[in-house]
Short mmCIF file of C-alpha atoms in Angstrom, two decimals:
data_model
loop_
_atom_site.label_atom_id
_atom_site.label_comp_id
_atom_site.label_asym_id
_atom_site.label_seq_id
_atom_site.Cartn_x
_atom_site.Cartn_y
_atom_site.Cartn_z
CA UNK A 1 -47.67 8.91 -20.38
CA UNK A 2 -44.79 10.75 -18.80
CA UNK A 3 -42.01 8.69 -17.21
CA UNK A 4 -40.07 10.83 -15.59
CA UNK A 5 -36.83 13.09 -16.38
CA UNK A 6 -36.13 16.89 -17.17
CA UNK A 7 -39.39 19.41 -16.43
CA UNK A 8 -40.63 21.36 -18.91
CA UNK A 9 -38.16 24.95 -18.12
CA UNK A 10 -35.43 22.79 -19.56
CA UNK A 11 -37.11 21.96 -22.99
CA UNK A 12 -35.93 24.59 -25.08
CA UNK A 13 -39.01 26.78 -27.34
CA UNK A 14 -38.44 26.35 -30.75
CA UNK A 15 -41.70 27.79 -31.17
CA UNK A 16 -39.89 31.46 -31.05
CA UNK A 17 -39.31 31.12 -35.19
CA UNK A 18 -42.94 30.85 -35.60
CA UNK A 19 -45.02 34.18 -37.57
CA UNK A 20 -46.59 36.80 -35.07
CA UNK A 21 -49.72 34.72 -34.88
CA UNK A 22 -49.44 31.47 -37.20
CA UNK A 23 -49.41 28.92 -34.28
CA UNK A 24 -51.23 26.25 -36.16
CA UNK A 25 -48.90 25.39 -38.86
CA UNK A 26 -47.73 21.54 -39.71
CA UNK A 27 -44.53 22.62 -38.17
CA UNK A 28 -45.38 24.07 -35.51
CA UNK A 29 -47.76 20.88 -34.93
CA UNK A 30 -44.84 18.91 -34.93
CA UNK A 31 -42.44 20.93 -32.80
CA UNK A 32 -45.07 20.73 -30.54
CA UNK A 33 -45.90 17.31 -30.74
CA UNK A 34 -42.02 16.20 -29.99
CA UNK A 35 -42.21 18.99 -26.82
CA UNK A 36 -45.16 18.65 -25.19
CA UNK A 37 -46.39 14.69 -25.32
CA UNK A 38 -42.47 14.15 -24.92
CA UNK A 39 -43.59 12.71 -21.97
CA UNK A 40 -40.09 14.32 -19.89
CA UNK A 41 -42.20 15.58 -16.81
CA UNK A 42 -45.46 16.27 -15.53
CA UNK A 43 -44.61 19.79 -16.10
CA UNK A 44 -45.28 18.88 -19.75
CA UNK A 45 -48.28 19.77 -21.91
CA UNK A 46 -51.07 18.14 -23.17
CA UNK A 47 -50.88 19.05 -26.80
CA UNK A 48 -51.88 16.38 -29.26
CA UNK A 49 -54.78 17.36 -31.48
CA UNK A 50 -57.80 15.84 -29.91
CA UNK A 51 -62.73 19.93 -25.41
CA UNK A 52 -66.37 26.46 -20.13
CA UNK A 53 -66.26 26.58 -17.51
CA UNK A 54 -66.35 29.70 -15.03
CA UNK A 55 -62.79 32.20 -14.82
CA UNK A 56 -60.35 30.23 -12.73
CA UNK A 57 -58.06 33.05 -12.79
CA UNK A 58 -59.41 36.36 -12.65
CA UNK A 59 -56.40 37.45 -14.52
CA UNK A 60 -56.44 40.03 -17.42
CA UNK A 61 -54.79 38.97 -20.60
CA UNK A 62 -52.94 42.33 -21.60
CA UNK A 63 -53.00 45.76 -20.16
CA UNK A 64 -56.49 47.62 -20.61
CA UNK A 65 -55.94 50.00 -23.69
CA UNK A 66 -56.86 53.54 -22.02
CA UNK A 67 -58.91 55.74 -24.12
CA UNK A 68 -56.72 58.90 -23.76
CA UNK A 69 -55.95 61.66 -26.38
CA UNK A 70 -53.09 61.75 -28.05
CA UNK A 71 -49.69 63.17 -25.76
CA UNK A 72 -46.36 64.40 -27.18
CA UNK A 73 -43.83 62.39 -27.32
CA UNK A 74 -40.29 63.59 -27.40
CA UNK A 75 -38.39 60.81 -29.15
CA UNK A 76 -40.07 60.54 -32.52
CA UNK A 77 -36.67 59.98 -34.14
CA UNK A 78 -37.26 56.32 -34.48
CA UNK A 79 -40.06 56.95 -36.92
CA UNK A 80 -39.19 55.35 -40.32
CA UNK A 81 -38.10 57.27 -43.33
CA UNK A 82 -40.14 55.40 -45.69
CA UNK A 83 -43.31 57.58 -44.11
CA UNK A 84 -42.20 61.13 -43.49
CA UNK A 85 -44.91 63.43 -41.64
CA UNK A 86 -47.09 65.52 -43.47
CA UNK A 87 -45.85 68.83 -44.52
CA UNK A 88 -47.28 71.47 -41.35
CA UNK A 89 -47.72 69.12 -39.16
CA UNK A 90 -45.82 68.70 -35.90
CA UNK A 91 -44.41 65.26 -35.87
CA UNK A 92 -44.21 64.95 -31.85
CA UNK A 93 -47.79 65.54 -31.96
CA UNK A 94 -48.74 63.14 -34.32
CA UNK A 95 -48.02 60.14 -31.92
CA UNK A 96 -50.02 58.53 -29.92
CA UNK A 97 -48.56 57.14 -26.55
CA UNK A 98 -51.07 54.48 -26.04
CA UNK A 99 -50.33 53.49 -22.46
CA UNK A 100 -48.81 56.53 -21.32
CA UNK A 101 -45.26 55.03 -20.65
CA UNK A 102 -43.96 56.06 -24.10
CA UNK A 103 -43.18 52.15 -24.41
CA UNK A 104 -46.24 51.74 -27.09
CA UNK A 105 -46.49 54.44 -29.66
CA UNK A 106 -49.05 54.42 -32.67
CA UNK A 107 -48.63 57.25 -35.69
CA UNK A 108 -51.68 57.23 -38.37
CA UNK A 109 -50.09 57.25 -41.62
CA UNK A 110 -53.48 57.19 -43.47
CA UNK A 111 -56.78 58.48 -42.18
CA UNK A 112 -59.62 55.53 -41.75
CA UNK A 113 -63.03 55.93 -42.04
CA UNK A 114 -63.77 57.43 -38.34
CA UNK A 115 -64.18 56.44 -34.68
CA UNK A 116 -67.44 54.51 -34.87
CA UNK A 117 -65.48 51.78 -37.53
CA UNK A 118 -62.74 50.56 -34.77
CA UNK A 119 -62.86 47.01 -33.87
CA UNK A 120 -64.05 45.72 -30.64
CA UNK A 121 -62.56 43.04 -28.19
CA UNK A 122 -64.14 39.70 -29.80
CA UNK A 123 -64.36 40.13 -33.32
CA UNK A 124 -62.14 38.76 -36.18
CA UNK A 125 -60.04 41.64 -37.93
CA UNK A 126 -57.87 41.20 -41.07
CA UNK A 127 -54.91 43.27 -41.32
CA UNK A 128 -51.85 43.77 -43.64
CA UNK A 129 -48.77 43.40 -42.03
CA UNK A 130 -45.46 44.30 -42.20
CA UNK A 131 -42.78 43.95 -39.05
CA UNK A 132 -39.31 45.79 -39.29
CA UNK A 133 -36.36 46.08 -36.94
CA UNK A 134 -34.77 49.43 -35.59
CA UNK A 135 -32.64 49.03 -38.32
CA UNK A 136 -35.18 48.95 -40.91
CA UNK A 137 -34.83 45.27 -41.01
CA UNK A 138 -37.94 43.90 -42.43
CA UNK A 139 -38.49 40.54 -40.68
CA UNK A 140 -41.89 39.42 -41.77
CA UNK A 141 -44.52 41.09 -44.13
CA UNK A 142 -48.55 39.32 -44.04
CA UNK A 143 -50.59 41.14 -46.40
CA UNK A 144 -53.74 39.29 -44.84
CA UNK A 145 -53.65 38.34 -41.41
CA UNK A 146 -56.81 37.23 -39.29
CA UNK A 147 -57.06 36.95 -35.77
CA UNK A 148 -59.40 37.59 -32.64
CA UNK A 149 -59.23 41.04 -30.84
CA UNK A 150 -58.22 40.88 -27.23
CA UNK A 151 -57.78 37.08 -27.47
CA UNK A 152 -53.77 37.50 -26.85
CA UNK A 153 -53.45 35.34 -30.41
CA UNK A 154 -50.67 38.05 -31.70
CA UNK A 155 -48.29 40.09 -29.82
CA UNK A 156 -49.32 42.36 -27.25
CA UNK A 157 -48.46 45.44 -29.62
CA UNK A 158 -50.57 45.08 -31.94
CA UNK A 159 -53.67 43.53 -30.26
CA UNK A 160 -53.36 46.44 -28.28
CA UNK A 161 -52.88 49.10 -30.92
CA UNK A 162 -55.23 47.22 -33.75
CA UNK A 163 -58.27 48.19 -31.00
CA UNK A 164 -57.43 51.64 -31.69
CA UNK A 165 -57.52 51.55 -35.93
CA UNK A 166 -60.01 52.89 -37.97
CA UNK A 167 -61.20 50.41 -40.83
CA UNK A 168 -58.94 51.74 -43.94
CA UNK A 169 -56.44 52.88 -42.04
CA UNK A 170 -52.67 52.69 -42.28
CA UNK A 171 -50.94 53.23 -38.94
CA UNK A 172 -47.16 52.63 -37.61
CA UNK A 173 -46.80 51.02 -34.77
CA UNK A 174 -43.28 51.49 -32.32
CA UNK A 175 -42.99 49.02 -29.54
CA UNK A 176 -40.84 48.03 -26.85
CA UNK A 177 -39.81 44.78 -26.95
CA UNK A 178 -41.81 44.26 -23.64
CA UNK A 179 -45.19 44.37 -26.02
CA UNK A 180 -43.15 41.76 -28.63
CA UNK A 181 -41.20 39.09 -27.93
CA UNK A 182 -39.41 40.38 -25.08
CA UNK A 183 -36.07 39.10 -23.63
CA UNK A 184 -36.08 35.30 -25.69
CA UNK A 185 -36.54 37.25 -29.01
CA UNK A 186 -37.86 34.84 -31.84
CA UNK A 187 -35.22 32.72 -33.62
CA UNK A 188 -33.78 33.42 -35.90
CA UNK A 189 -34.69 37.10 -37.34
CA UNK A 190 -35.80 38.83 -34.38
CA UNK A 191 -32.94 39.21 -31.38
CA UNK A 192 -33.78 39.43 -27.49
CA UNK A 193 -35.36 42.59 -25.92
CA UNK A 194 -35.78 43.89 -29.94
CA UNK A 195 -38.14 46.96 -30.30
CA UNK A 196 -40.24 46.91 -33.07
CA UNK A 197 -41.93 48.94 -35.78
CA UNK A 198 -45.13 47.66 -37.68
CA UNK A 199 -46.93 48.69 -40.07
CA UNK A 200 -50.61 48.33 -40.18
CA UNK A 201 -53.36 48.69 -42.41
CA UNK A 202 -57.12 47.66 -41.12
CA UNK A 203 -58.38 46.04 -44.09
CA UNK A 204 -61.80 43.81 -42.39
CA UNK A 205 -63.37 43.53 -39.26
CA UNK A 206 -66.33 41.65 -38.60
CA UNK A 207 -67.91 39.24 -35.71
CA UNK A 208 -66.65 36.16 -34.31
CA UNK A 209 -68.57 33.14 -35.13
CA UNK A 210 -71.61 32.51 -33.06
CA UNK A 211 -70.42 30.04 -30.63
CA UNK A 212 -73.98 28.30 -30.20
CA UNK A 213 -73.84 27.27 -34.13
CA UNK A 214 -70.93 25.76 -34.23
CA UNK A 215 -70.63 21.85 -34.72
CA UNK A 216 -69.01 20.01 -31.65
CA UNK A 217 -65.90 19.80 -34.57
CA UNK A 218 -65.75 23.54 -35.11
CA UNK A 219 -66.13 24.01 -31.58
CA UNK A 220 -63.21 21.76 -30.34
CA UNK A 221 -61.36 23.09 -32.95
CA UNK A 222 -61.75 26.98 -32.14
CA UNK A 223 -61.10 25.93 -28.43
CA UNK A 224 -57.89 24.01 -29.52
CA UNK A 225 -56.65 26.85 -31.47
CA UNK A 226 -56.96 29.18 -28.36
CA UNK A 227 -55.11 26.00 -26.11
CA UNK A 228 -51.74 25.90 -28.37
CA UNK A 229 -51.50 29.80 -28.40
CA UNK A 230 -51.75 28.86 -24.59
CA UNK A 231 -48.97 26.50 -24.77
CA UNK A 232 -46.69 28.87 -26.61
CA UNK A 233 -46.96 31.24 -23.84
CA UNK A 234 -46.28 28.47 -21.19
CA UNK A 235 -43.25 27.98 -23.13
CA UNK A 236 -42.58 31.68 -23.39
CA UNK A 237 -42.84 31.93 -19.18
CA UNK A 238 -46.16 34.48 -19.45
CA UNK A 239 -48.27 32.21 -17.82
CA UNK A 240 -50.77 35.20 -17.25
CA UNK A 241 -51.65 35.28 -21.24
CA UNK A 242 -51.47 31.13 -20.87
CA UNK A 243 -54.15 31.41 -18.47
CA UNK A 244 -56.07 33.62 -20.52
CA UNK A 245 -56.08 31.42 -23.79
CA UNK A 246 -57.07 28.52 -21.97
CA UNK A 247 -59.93 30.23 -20.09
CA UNK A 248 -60.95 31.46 -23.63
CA UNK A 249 -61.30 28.14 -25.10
CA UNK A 250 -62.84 26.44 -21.72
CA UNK A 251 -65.45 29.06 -22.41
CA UNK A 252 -65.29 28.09 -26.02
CA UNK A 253 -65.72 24.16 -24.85
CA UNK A 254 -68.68 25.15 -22.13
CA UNK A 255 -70.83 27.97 -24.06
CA UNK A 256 -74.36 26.72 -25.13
CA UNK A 257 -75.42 25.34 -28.34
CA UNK A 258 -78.37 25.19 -30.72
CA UNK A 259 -76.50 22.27 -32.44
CA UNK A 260 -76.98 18.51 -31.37
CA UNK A 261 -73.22 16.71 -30.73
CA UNK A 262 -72.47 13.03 -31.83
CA UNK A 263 -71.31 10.68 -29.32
CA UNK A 264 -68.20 11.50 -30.70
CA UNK A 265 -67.98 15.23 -30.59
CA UNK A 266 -68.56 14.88 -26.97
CA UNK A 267 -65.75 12.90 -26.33
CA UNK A 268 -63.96 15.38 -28.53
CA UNK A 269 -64.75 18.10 -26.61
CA UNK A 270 -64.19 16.30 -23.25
CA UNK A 271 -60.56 15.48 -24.25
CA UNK A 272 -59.64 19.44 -25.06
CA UNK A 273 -61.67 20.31 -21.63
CA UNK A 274 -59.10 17.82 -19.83
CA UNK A 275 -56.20 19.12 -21.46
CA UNK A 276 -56.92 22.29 -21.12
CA UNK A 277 -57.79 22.48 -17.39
CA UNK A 278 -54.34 20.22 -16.73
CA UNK A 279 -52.18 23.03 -19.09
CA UNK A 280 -55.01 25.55 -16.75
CA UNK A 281 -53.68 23.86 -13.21
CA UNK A 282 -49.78 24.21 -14.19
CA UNK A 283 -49.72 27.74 -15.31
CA UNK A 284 -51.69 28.53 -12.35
CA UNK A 285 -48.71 26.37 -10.05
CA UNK A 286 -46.44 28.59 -11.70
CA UNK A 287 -47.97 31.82 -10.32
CA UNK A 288 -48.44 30.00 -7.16
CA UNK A 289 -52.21 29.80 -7.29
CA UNK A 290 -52.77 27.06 -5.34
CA UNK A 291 -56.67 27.74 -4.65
CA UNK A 292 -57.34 27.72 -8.55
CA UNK A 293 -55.03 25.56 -9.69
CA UNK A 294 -56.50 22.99 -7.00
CA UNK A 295 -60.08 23.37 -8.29
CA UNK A 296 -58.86 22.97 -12.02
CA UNK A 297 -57.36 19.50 -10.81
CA UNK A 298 -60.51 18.86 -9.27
CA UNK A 299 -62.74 19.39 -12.38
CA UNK A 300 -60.22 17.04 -14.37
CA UNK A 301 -60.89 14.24 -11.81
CA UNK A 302 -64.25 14.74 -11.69
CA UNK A 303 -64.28 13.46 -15.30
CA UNK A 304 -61.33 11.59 -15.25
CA UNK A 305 -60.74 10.39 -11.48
CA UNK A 306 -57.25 8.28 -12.87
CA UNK A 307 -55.67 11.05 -14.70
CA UNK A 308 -51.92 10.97 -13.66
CA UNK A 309 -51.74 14.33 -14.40
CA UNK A 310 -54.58 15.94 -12.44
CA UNK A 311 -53.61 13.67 -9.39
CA UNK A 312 -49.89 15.09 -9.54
CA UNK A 313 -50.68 18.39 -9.88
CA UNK A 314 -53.25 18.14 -7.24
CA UNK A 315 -50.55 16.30 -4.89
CA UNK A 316 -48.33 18.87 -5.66
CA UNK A 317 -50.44 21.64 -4.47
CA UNK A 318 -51.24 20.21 -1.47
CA UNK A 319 -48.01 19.64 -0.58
CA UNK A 320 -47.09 23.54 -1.17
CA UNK A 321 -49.95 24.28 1.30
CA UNK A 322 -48.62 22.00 4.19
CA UNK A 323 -51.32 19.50 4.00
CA UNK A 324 -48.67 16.25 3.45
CA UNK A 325 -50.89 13.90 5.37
CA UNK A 326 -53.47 14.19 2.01
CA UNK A 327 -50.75 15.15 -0.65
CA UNK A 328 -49.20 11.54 0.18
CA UNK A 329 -52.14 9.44 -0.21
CA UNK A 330 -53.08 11.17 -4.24
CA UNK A 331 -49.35 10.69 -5.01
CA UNK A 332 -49.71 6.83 -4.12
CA UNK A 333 -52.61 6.77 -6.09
CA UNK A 334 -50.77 7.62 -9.11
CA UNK A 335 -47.69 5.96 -8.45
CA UNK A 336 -50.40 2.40 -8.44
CA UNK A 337 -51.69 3.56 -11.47
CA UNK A 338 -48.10 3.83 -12.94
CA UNK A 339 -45.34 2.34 -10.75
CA UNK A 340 -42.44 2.90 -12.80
CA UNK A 341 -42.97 7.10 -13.05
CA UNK A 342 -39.82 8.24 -11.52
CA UNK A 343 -41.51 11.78 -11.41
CA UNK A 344 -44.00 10.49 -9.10
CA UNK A 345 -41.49 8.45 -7.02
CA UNK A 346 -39.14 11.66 -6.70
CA UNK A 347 -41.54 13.70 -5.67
CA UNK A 348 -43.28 11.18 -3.23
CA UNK A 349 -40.09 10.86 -1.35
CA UNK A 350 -39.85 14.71 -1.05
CA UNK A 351 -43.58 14.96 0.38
CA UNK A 352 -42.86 11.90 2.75
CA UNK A 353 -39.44 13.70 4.72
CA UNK A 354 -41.27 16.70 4.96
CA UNK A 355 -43.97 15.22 6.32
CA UNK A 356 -41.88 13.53 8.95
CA UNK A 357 -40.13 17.02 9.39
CA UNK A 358 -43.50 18.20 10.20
CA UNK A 359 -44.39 16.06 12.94
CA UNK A 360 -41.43 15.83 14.30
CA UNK A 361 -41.37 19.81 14.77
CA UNK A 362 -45.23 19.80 15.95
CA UNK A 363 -44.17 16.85 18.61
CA UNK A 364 -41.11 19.16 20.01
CA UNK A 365 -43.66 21.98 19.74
CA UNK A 366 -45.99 20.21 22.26
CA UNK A 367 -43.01 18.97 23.97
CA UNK A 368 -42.12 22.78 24.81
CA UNK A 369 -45.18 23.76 25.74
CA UNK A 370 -45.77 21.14 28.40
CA UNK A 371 -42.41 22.46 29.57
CA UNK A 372 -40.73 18.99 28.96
CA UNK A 373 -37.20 20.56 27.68
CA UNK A 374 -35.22 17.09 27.94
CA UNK A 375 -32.69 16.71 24.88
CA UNK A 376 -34.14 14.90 21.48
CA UNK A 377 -36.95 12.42 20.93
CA UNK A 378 -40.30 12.52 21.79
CA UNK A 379 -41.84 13.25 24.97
CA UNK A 380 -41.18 10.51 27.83
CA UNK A 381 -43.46 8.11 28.33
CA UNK A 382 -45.16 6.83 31.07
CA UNK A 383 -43.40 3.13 32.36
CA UNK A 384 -46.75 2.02 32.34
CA UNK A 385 -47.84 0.68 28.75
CA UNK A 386 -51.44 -0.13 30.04
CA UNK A 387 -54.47 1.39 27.83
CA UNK A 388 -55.05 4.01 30.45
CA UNK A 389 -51.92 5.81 29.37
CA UNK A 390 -53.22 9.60 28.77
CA UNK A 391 -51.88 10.78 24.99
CA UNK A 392 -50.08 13.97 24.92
CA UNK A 393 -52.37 15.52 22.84
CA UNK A 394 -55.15 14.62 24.85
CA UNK A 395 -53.00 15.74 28.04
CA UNK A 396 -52.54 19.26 26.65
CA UNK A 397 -56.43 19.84 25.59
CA UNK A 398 -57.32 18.72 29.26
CA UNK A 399 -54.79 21.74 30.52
CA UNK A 400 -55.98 24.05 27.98
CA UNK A 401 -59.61 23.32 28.91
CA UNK A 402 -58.76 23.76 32.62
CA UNK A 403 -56.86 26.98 32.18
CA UNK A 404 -59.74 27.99 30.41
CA UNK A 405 -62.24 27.39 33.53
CA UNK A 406 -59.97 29.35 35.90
CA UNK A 407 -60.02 32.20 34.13
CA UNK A 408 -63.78 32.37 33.26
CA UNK A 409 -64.19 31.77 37.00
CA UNK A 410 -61.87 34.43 37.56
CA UNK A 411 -64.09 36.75 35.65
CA UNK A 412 -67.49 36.17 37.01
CA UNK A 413 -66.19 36.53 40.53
CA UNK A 414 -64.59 39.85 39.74
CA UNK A 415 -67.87 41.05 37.98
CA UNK A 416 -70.14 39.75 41.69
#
């Protein structure tokens, strides 16, 4: 359990020298295992290999892929010289600017076999791949590659551009770096805010697994696969795509099946629901949330009502809406459960001066508006400490209720 220390922006990602999609490999298992159950913060991630629930975001994972004709493009300089255009044939014309910003460009290099054979959001394609720098650089090659169409489990360039391949066909792909790996780059072969070229041939595509035959093992593994792509784009900072993988595999975890679980399968699946919906609440902190990231804390503690995690988070949130006077008691709750979290300590002393802030701002505020304006502290109180002493706030609804009466008497004697 986390004890306290450095939060999670300050762990650096050593996932950035990982393939395009390979996310699951033993070493990326343990990079991840010394990152994420490191146990630094509660900003940390769940991510030890242990289970849907409805769209907590209502975020789209990528930008939708318009279905516009090809336009000209002006700069088709950068096209590589290993795949000169056809004789005839005008080379601006040739590519296709796929969201209209000239930032995404696809060129077929060999015809497929037509329209009707693209791939669809959802199914499993195989590809051969081969990624280059601007320099002709070739930085990784894949000549059978497998993942899930729209499911953000490679770069945004080609799950974007793949949608728009015919089955046998050989395409090149130009990308800003904004559809790659952006500004961090991908130690050590690919440098920050790098444009791309890849080339692409569609070599399979066929349907995703039918999620109500799976085993409760297949099915918590699927959903974990979708959960560590989630975590690498935590790490990455594009907590939009992070919330989209772990919606995916809570609706992995939560679909219906045709296939009795063991006792053990549930609990399998239980433990990836909790983890995901705690990875779920902190991306959704991050984009300041608060409403969904408050009801994914919820669902963990509906299961789990002592998990540190959920009650932090859930603290947290509460105490970035105002409400201090129930942020303080969760926080307490998991500070009993583990007194010697300096996380929850910090941040329990932070929520308990603003809190006093608060009241001590609403108690001036009332102070003013009973037109006491005598220097510091709290209102003056009546010499007399009997029972019958009339609380301020008790004193101000009486005059507001009063005020009230006047002027509805006011009005019906103006309408006589």
């Amino acid at each position: 359990m986390a004890s306290g220390g450095d939060g999670l922006e300050d762990i650096s990602p050593d996932w950035a020298g990982t393939s395009i999609v390979d996310l699951t490999s033993p070493e990326l298992a343990k990079a991840s295992s010394s990152m994420l159950d490191s146990g630094e913060d509660f900003e940390v991630l769940d991510d030890d290999n242990g289970a849907g629930e409805d769209d907590l975001s209502g975020l789209p994972p990528l930008e939708d892929v318009p279905t516009s004709k090809a336009l000209p493009v002006k700069d088709a300089s950068q096209e590589t010289t290993a795949h000169p255009p056809k004789e005839g044939a005008n080379a601006e014309e040739e590519w296709l600017d796929v969201l209209g910003s000239g930032l995404l460009k696809k060129k077929v290099l060999v015809a497929g076999q037509g329209r009707e054979s693209r791939p669809t959001k959802g199914q499993d394609v195989t590809i051969s791949l081969k990624v280059m720098l601007e320099d002709g650089t070739v930085v990784e090659e894949n000549p059978s590659l497998t993942f899930s169409v729209g499911d953000g489990e490679v770069i945004q360039a080609l799950d974007l551009c793949v949608q728009l391949m015919e089955m046998g066909e050989t395409g090149l792909i130009l990308s800003d770096a904004k559809y790659c790996f952006g500004p961090q780059g991908r130690s050590p072969d690919i440098p920050p805010d790098a444009a791309l070229s890849l080339e692409v041939e569609l070599l399979a595509a066929q349907d995703a697994p039918d999620l109500e035959l799976l085993s409760g093992n297949k099915k918590a593994e699927l959903a974990n696969k979708k959960r560590e792509r989630g975590n690498f784009h935590y790490q990455r900072g594009d907590y939009v795509l992070a919330i989209n993988s772990y919606d995916i595999a809570l609706k992995v975890i939560g679909s219906s099946s045709k296939v009795d679980f063991s006792p053990e399968e549930e609990a399998e699946l239980l433990e990836v629901k909790i983890k995901c919906l705690n990875n779920l609440a902190a991306s959704q902190l991050k984009l300041d949330h608060y409403e969904a990231a408050l009801r994914s804390c919820n669902q963990v503690l509906e299961q789990r009502p002592d998990n540190i995690k959920a009650l932090f988070r859930k603290g947290k949130v509460l105490a970035q809406q105002g409400e201090y006077s129930e942020a303080i008691p969760i926080l307490k709750i998991a500070l009993k459960l583990e007194p010697s979290n300096k996380t929850i300590h910090t941040e329990l002393s932070k929520m308990v001066k603003k809190h006093a802030d608060q009241k001590s701002m609403e108690t001036e505020m009332y102070r003013k508006m009973l037109g006491n304006t005598g220097p510091g502290g709290p209102p003056a109180k009546c010499k007399d400490k009997s029972s019958r002493s009339i609380p301020w706030k008790w004193l101000f609804g009486a005059t507001a209720v009063a005020l009230g009466g006047v002027a509805l008497s006011v009005v019906i004697a103006a309408r006589n």
